[in-house]
Amino acid sequence: MNKNPFKFILLLFAKFVLTLVLSAVVIALFPYSLSNVYDFPLNNPFSGNILYNPYQSVDSNTRLIKANFHAHSRAYSGATDGHSSEQELFSAYKSMKYDVVGLSNYQTINQTFNLDSGYIPLYEHGYNVWKRHHVCIGANEVTWWDYILFQSIHQKQDMIFHLKPTMDVLAIAHPKFRNSFEPDDFTKLTGYDCIEVLNHYRTSDEAWDSALSTGHPVWIVADDDSHNVSADGETGVCWTMIAAQTVQRSEITKALKEGRGYGVQGKHGINPNKLKSLETDGLRCTVRCDSIADSIQFIGQKGIIKLTSYLTNNISYSFDRNDTYIRVKIFNNGSILWLNPVFRTSKGILPYVHAEINTINTWLWRIVWFGICLCLAAIAIRKKRKSK
């Protein structure tokens, strides 16, 4: 029987595409069959009558390091979103007097400027469809593991589980961008160090307050996430000031993990004010800055503003019985300083909050997903054989 050659070729092509799609789906789904399932800690707001103050050792003589950990240059032959050369990006930040210039292209640790005194190996992790990304600071290697199609809270926690051992500081990138991480996620997630609260795309303070309100001690980082240093509003608008003696990797990452830094929103890398000190006495905290601020806000549980003071550079606040933490925003002409929180503890040390792997549920999950992958693989193989 004669066959229409056009229909035959079309059918063959359709079978090939279907097999290719099924194979891609199997490959994309396979990591889910190895995911862990977690038991998350109960919400336990900060408590106690001893305040943990990350700025206890900071005074007017402390050196402040200016850093950006998140920016992109042209990479992968233009396949990713980056419009500036490495040199253009580096020069732009150095001209704004940055000590640490972080070139965080996707899935690669760039070493072009590794002789610079402020060089820290880092990269942006993530190639999943919902932009669930992480800024990997002080990275020792690139992790390629990812859940690319979707992520439940268990996959989000599992990514932290995979990533954290490979670096010094793990920051969850731009949570509000595409709502990649919901505020409720931060009532559960553990094991990371910082949230990228400030980013030129989005401000994610709701996520930060969600973590803090449930007793998770996490700190701020502020980054441009610039993809074009020539574009107005992308570069020199969000940065982190870090209280460290030197620009060495070990000093910077230690300070970040201890909360000895603050985020800044401004323009052209210029900030007209600086933190001078934040001191605690009992349950009272006092903020001092270099010059008169337009206003200073004290913010507490769930992001509620507890006190606003105007035209001052020295203001105190006493915790009331409902305050579990207090963080401070200092408003200046064209800029805002976002300080890390001071929070209640029982012994004056950081509380340990940790999600645990649920072994039984993990293996039940893996068996089900492995079965799904096997079924899809069998269908793909069968289709391929039929197409021959």
Coordinates of C-alpha atoms in Angstrom, one line a residue:
M1 CA 0.0 0.0 0.0
N2 CA 1.4 3.4 -1.0
K3 CA 1.9 5.9 1.8
N4 CA 1.7 9.6 1.5
P5 CA 5.4 10.6 2.1
F6 CA 4.5 14.0 3.5
K7 CA 2.1 12.5 6.1
F8 CA 4.7 9.8 6.9
I9 CA 7.4 12.4 7.5
L10 CA 5.0 14.6 9.6
L11 CA 4.0 11.6 11.7
L12 CA 7.6 10.6 12.2
F13 CA 8.4 14.2 13.2
A14 CA 5.5 14.3 15.6
K15 CA 6.5 11.1 17.3
F16 CA 10.1 12.4 17.6
V17 CA 8.9 15.6 19.2
L18 CA 6.7 13.7 21.6
T19 CA 9.5 11.4 22.6
L20 CA 11.8 14.4 23.1
V21 CA 9.2 16.2 25.2
L22 CA 8.6 13.1 27.3
S23 CA 12.3 12.6 27.8
A24 CA 12.7 16.3 28.8
V25 CA 9.9 16.0 31.3
V26 CA 11.4 12.8 32.8
I27 CA 14.8 14.6 33.1
A28 CA 13.1 17.6 34.7
L29 CA 11.1 15.5 37.1
F30 CA 13.9 13.1 38.1
P31 CA 15.4 15.4 40.8
Y32 CA 12.0 15.5 42.6
S33 CA 12.3 11.7 43.2
L34 CA 15.4 12.5 45.3
S35 CA 14.0 15.4 47.3
N36 CA 13.9 15.3 51.0
V37 CA 10.7 16.0 53.0
Y38 CA 11.1 18.1 56.1
D39 CA 9.6 18.7 59.5
F40 CA 9.7 22.4 60.1
P41 CA 10.1 24.1 63.5
L42 CA 7.1 25.5 65.2
N43 CA 6.7 29.3 65.2
N44 CA 8.6 30.5 68.2
P45 CA 8.9 34.3 68.4
F46 CA 12.0 35.7 70.1
S47 CA 11.6 35.8 73.8
G48 CA 13.7 36.6 76.9
N49 CA 15.0 39.7 78.7
I50 CA 18.4 39.9 77.1
L51 CA 18.7 41.7 73.8
Y52 CA 20.9 40.3 71.0
N53 CA 22.5 43.3 69.4
P54 CA 24.5 42.7 66.2
Y55 CA 26.0 46.2 66.5
Q56 CA 27.4 45.8 70.0
S57 CA 31.0 46.1 68.8
V58 CA 30.3 48.9 66.2
D59 CA 31.2 52.5 67.0
S60 CA 32.2 55.6 65.2
N61 CA 35.7 54.2 64.7
T62 CA 34.6 51.0 63.0
R63 CA 35.4 50.6 59.4
L64 CA 32.4 50.2 57.1
I65 CA 32.9 48.2 53.9
K66 CA 30.7 49.1 50.9
A67 CA 29.6 46.0 49.0
N68 CA 27.4 44.8 46.2
F69 CA 27.1 41.0 45.9
H70 CA 24.7 40.8 42.9
A71 CA 25.3 42.1 39.4
H72 CA 25.4 40.6 35.9
S73 CA 27.7 41.1 32.9
R74 CA 27.5 39.6 29.5
A75 CA 27.9 35.9 29.8
Y76 CA 27.2 32.6 27.9
S77 CA 27.6 34.4 24.6
G78 CA 24.7 36.7 25.4
A79 CA 22.3 33.9 26.2
T80 CA 21.6 35.4 29.7
D81 CA 20.5 38.9 30.6
G82 CA 23.6 41.0 30.8
H83 CA 24.5 44.1 28.8
S84 CA 27.8 45.3 30.2
S85 CA 31.3 43.8 29.9
E86 CA 33.0 42.6 33.0
Q87 CA 35.4 45.5 32.9
E88 CA 32.6 48.1 32.4
L89 CA 30.8 46.6 35.4
F90 CA 33.8 46.5 37.6
S91 CA 34.9 50.1 36.7
A92 CA 31.4 51.5 37.3
Y93 CA 31.4 50.2 40.9
K94 CA 34.9 51.2 41.6
S95 CA 34.1 54.7 40.5
M96 CA 31.4 54.8 43.1
K97 CA 34.0 53.7 45.7
Y98 CA 32.7 50.1 46.3
D99 CA 35.1 47.9 48.2
V100 CA 33.5 44.7 47.2
V101 CA 32.3 44.3 43.6
G102 CA 30.3 41.1 43.2
L103 CA 30.0 39.8 39.7
S104 CA 27.3 37.1 40.2
N105 CA 26.6 35.7 36.8
Y106 CA 24.3 32.6 36.7
Q107 CA 25.9 29.3 37.6
T108 CA 29.5 30.5 37.3
I109 CA 32.1 31.8 39.7
N110 CA 33.8 34.7 37.8
Q111 CA 37.5 35.1 38.7
T112 CA 38.4 37.9 36.3
F113 CA 39.1 40.3 39.2
N114 CA 40.4 37.8 41.7
L115 CA 43.5 39.9 42.4
D116 CA 41.3 42.8 43.7
S117 CA 41.6 43.2 47.4
G118 CA 37.8 43.0 47.8
Y119 CA 37.3 39.9 45.6
I120 CA 34.9 37.3 47.0
P121 CA 34.0 34.3 44.9
L122 CA 30.2 34.2 44.4
Y123 CA 27.5 33.5 41.9
E124 CA 23.7 33.5 41.5
H125 CA 22.2 30.0 41.7
G126 CA 19.0 29.0 39.9
Y127 CA 17.7 28.2 36.5
N128 CA 14.2 27.2 37.4
V129 CA 11.2 28.9 35.8
W130 CA 10.0 30.8 38.8
K131 CA 13.2 32.7 39.6
R132 CA 13.8 31.0 42.9
H133 CA 17.3 32.1 43.1
H134 CA 20.1 32.3 45.7
V135 CA 23.1 34.6 46.0
C136 CA 26.0 32.3 47.0
I137 CA 28.6 34.4 48.8
G138 CA 32.1 33.0 49.4
A139 CA 31.3 30.1 47.1
N140 CA 33.7 27.2 46.9
E141 CA 32.0 25.5 44.0
V142 CA 28.9 25.8 41.7
T143 CA 25.9 23.6 42.5
W144 CA 23.9 22.5 39.5
W145 CA 21.1 20.8 41.4
D146 CA 17.8 22.6 41.0
Y147 CA 14.0 21.9 40.9
I148 CA 13.2 23.6 37.6
L149 CA 9.4 23.2 37.2
F150 CA 7.9 23.9 40.6
Q151 CA 9.0 24.0 44.2
S152 CA 7.0 23.2 47.3
I153 CA 8.3 24.4 50.7
H154 CA 10.1 21.1 50.9
Q155 CA 12.0 21.7 47.6
K156 CA 12.8 25.2 48.7
Q157 CA 14.3 23.9 52.0
D158 CA 16.1 21.1 50.1
M159 CA 17.8 23.7 47.9
I160 CA 19.2 25.3 51.0
F161 CA 20.3 21.8 52.2
H162 CA 22.2 21.3 48.9
L163 CA 23.6 24.8 48.7
K164 CA 24.7 25.9 52.2
P165 CA 27.7 23.5 52.6
T166 CA 29.3 24.8 49.4
M167 CA 29.7 28.5 50.6
D168 CA 30.2 30.9 53.5
V169 CA 27.0 32.9 53.3
L170 CA 23.7 31.9 51.6
A171 CA 21.2 34.7 50.8
I172 CA 17.8 34.1 49.3
A173 CA 17.6 36.4 46.3
H174 CA 14.7 38.9 45.6
P175 CA 11.9 36.9 47.2
K176 CA 9.2 39.3 46.0
F177 CA 10.4 39.1 42.3
R178 CA 7.7 37.0 40.6
N179 CA 6.7 36.1 44.2
S180 CA 9.4 33.4 43.9
F181 CA 9.2 33.0 47.7
E182 CA 6.0 33.8 49.6
P183 CA 6.2 35.6 53.0
D184 CA 4.8 32.4 54.6
D185 CA 7.8 30.4 53.3
F186 CA 10.0 32.4 55.7
T187 CA 8.0 31.2 58.7
K188 CA 9.4 27.7 57.9
L189 CA 12.6 27.9 55.9
T190 CA 15.9 27.5 57.9
G191 CA 19.6 27.1 57.3
Y192 CA 20.2 30.3 55.2
D193 CA 21.9 33.4 56.5
C194 CA 20.4 36.4 54.8
I195 CA 17.5 37.7 52.7
E196 CA 18.1 40.0 49.8
V197 CA 15.6 42.5 51.2
L198 CA 16.7 45.4 48.9
N199 CA 17.1 44.9 45.1
H200 CA 16.4 47.3 42.3
Y201 CA 13.5 45.1 41.1
R202 CA 11.7 44.7 44.4
T203 CA 11.8 45.4 48.1
S204 CA 11.1 42.2 50.1
D205 CA 10.7 43.5 53.7
E206 CA 7.5 41.5 54.2
A207 CA 9.5 38.3 53.7
W208 CA 12.1 39.5 56.2
D209 CA 9.5 40.5 58.9
S210 CA 7.8 37.1 58.3
A211 CA 11.0 35.3 59.2
L212 CA 11.8 37.6 62.2
S213 CA 8.2 37.5 63.6
T214 CA 8.5 33.7 63.9
G215 CA 11.8 33.7 65.6
H216 CA 14.2 33.2 62.7
P217 CA 17.4 35.2 63.1
V218 CA 18.2 36.3 59.5
W219 CA 20.0 39.4 58.3
I220 CA 19.7 41.9 55.4
V221 CA 21.7 42.1 52.3
A222 CA 21.1 44.9 49.8
D223 CA 22.2 44.4 46.1
D224 CA 21.6 46.2 42.8
D225 CA 21.0 43.0 40.8
S226 CA 22.2 45.2 37.9
H227 CA 22.0 43.8 34.4
N228 CA 23.2 47.0 32.7
V229 CA 25.4 49.5 34.5
S230 CA 24.5 52.2 32.0
A231 CA 20.7 51.9 32.8
D232 CA 19.4 54.5 35.2
G233 CA 18.0 53.0 38.4
E234 CA 19.9 49.7 38.2
T235 CA 23.4 50.5 39.5
G236 CA 24.4 52.2 42.8
V237 CA 20.9 52.1 44.1
C238 CA 21.0 49.2 46.7
W239 CA 24.2 48.2 48.6
T240 CA 25.3 46.7 51.9
M241 CA 27.5 48.4 54.4
I242 CA 29.5 45.9 56.5
A243 CA 31.3 46.5 59.8
A244 CA 34.6 44.7 59.2
Q245 CA 38.2 45.4 59.9
T246 CA 39.4 44.4 56.4
V247 CA 38.0 43.5 53.0
Q248 CA 39.2 39.9 53.3
R249 CA 36.7 37.2 52.5
S250 CA 36.8 35.7 56.0
E251 CA 36.1 39.1 57.7
I252 CA 33.3 40.0 55.3
T253 CA 31.4 36.7 55.5
K254 CA 31.8 36.5 59.3
A255 CA 30.3 40.0 59.6
L256 CA 27.4 39.1 57.4
K257 CA 26.6 35.9 59.3
E258 CA 26.7 37.9 62.6
G259 CA 24.5 40.7 61.3
R260 CA 27.2 43.4 61.4
G261 CA 25.9 45.3 58.4
Y262 CA 23.0 47.2 57.1
G263 CA 21.3 47.8 53.7
V264 CA 21.1 51.2 51.9
Q265 CA 18.8 52.5 49.2
G266 CA 20.1 55.5 47.5
K267 CA 21.4 56.9 44.1
H268 CA 24.8 56.6 42.4
G269 CA 26.2 54.8 45.5
I270 CA 26.0 58.0 47.5
N271 CA 24.6 58.0 51.0
P272 CA 24.5 61.3 53.0
N273 CA 24.4 59.6 56.4
K274 CA 26.0 56.6 58.2
L275 CA 25.3 54.6 61.3
K276 CA 27.4 55.7 64.2
S277 CA 26.3 53.2 66.7
L278 CA 23.4 51.1 68.0
E279 CA 23.7 50.5 71.7
T280 CA 21.5 48.5 74.1
D281 CA 20.9 48.9 77.8
G282 CA 18.6 46.3 79.3
L283 CA 15.5 46.4 77.0
R284 CA 16.4 49.9 75.7
C285 CA 18.2 50.5 72.4
T286 CA 19.7 53.8 71.2
V287 CA 20.5 54.7 67.6
R288 CA 23.0 57.3 66.7
C289 CA 23.9 58.4 63.1
D290 CA 26.5 60.8 61.8
S291 CA 24.2 63.6 60.8
I292 CA 20.6 64.7 61.3
A293 CA 18.2 62.3 59.7
D294 CA 14.9 63.3 58.1
S295 CA 13.2 60.6 60.2
I296 CA 14.1 57.4 62.1
Q297 CA 11.6 54.6 62.4
F298 CA 11.5 51.7 64.9
I299 CA 9.7 48.7 63.4
G300 CA 8.5 45.6 65.2
Q301 CA 6.6 42.4 65.0
K302 CA 5.0 41.8 61.5
G303 CA 6.5 45.1 60.2
I304 CA 4.4 47.4 62.4
I305 CA 5.9 50.9 62.9
K306 CA 6.3 51.4 66.7
L307 CA 7.9 54.8 66.7
T308 CA 8.9 57.6 64.3
S309 CA 11.1 60.5 65.3
Y310 CA 11.9 63.4 63.0
L311 CA 15.0 65.6 62.5
T312 CA 17.3 63.8 64.9
N313 CA 20.5 61.8 64.9
N314 CA 20.1 60.3 68.3
I315 CA 16.9 58.4 69.5
S316 CA 16.1 55.7 72.0
Y317 CA 13.3 53.1 72.1
S318 CA 12.4 50.7 74.9
F319 CA 10.9 47.3 74.1
D320 CA 7.3 46.9 75.3
R321 CA 6.0 43.6 76.4
N322 CA 4.8 42.6 72.9
D323 CA 8.0 43.5 71.1
T324 CA 10.0 40.4 70.1
Y325 CA 12.4 42.3 67.8
I326 CA 13.0 45.9 66.6
R327 CA 14.6 47.0 63.4
V328 CA 15.4 50.5 62.4
K329 CA 15.1 52.6 59.2
I330 CA 16.9 55.9 58.9
F331 CA 15.5 58.2 56.2
N332 CA 17.8 60.8 54.7
N333 CA 17.5 63.0 51.6
G334 CA 17.3 60.5 48.8
S335 CA 18.4 57.5 50.8
I336 CA 17.3 55.0 53.5
L337 CA 19.4 52.9 55.9
W338 CA 17.9 49.6 56.8
L339 CA 19.4 48.2 60.0
N340 CA 19.5 44.6 61.1
P341 CA 17.2 43.7 64.0
V342 CA 17.8 43.7 67.7
F343 CA 15.8 40.9 69.3
R344 CA 15.0 39.2 72.6
T345 CA 16.9 36.2 73.8
S346 CA 17.1 34.2 77.0
K347 CA 20.9 34.0 77.1
G348 CA 22.2 36.7 74.7
I349 CA 23.1 34.3 72.0
L350 CA 21.6 33.6 68.6
P351 CA 18.8 31.0 68.8
Y352 CA 19.2 27.8 66.7
V353 CA 16.3 27.2 64.4
H354 CA 16.6 24.1 62.2
A355 CA 14.3 22.0 59.9
E356 CA 14.8 18.2 60.2
I357 CA 14.5 15.6 57.5
N358 CA 11.5 13.3 58.0
T359 CA 13.0 10.0 56.9
I360 CA 9.7 8.0 56.5
N361 CA 7.9 10.7 54.5
T362 CA 11.0 11.3 52.4
W363 CA 11.2 7.7 51.3
L364 CA 7.4 7.6 50.6
W365 CA 7.8 10.7 48.5
R366 CA 10.8 9.3 46.6
I367 CA 9.1 6.0 45.9
V368 CA 6.0 7.8 44.4
W369 CA 8.1 10.2 42.3
F370 CA 10.5 7.5 41.1
G371 CA 7.5 5.5 40.0
I372 CA 6.1 8.5 38.1
C373 CA 9.5 8.9 36.3
L374 CA 9.7 5.2 35.5
C375 CA 6.2 5.3 33.9
L376 CA 7.0 8.4 31.8
A377 CA 10.3 6.9 30.8
A378 CA 8.5 3.6 29.7
I379 CA 6.0 5.6 27.7
A380 CA 8.9 7.6 26.0
I381 CA 10.7 4.3 25.1
R382 CA 7.6 2.7 23.8
K383 CA 6.9 5.8 21.6
K384 CA 10.4 5.7 20.3
R385 CA 10.2 2.0 19.4
K386 CA 6.9 2.5 17.6
S387 CA 8.4 5.3 15.6
K388 CA 11.0 3.0 14.1

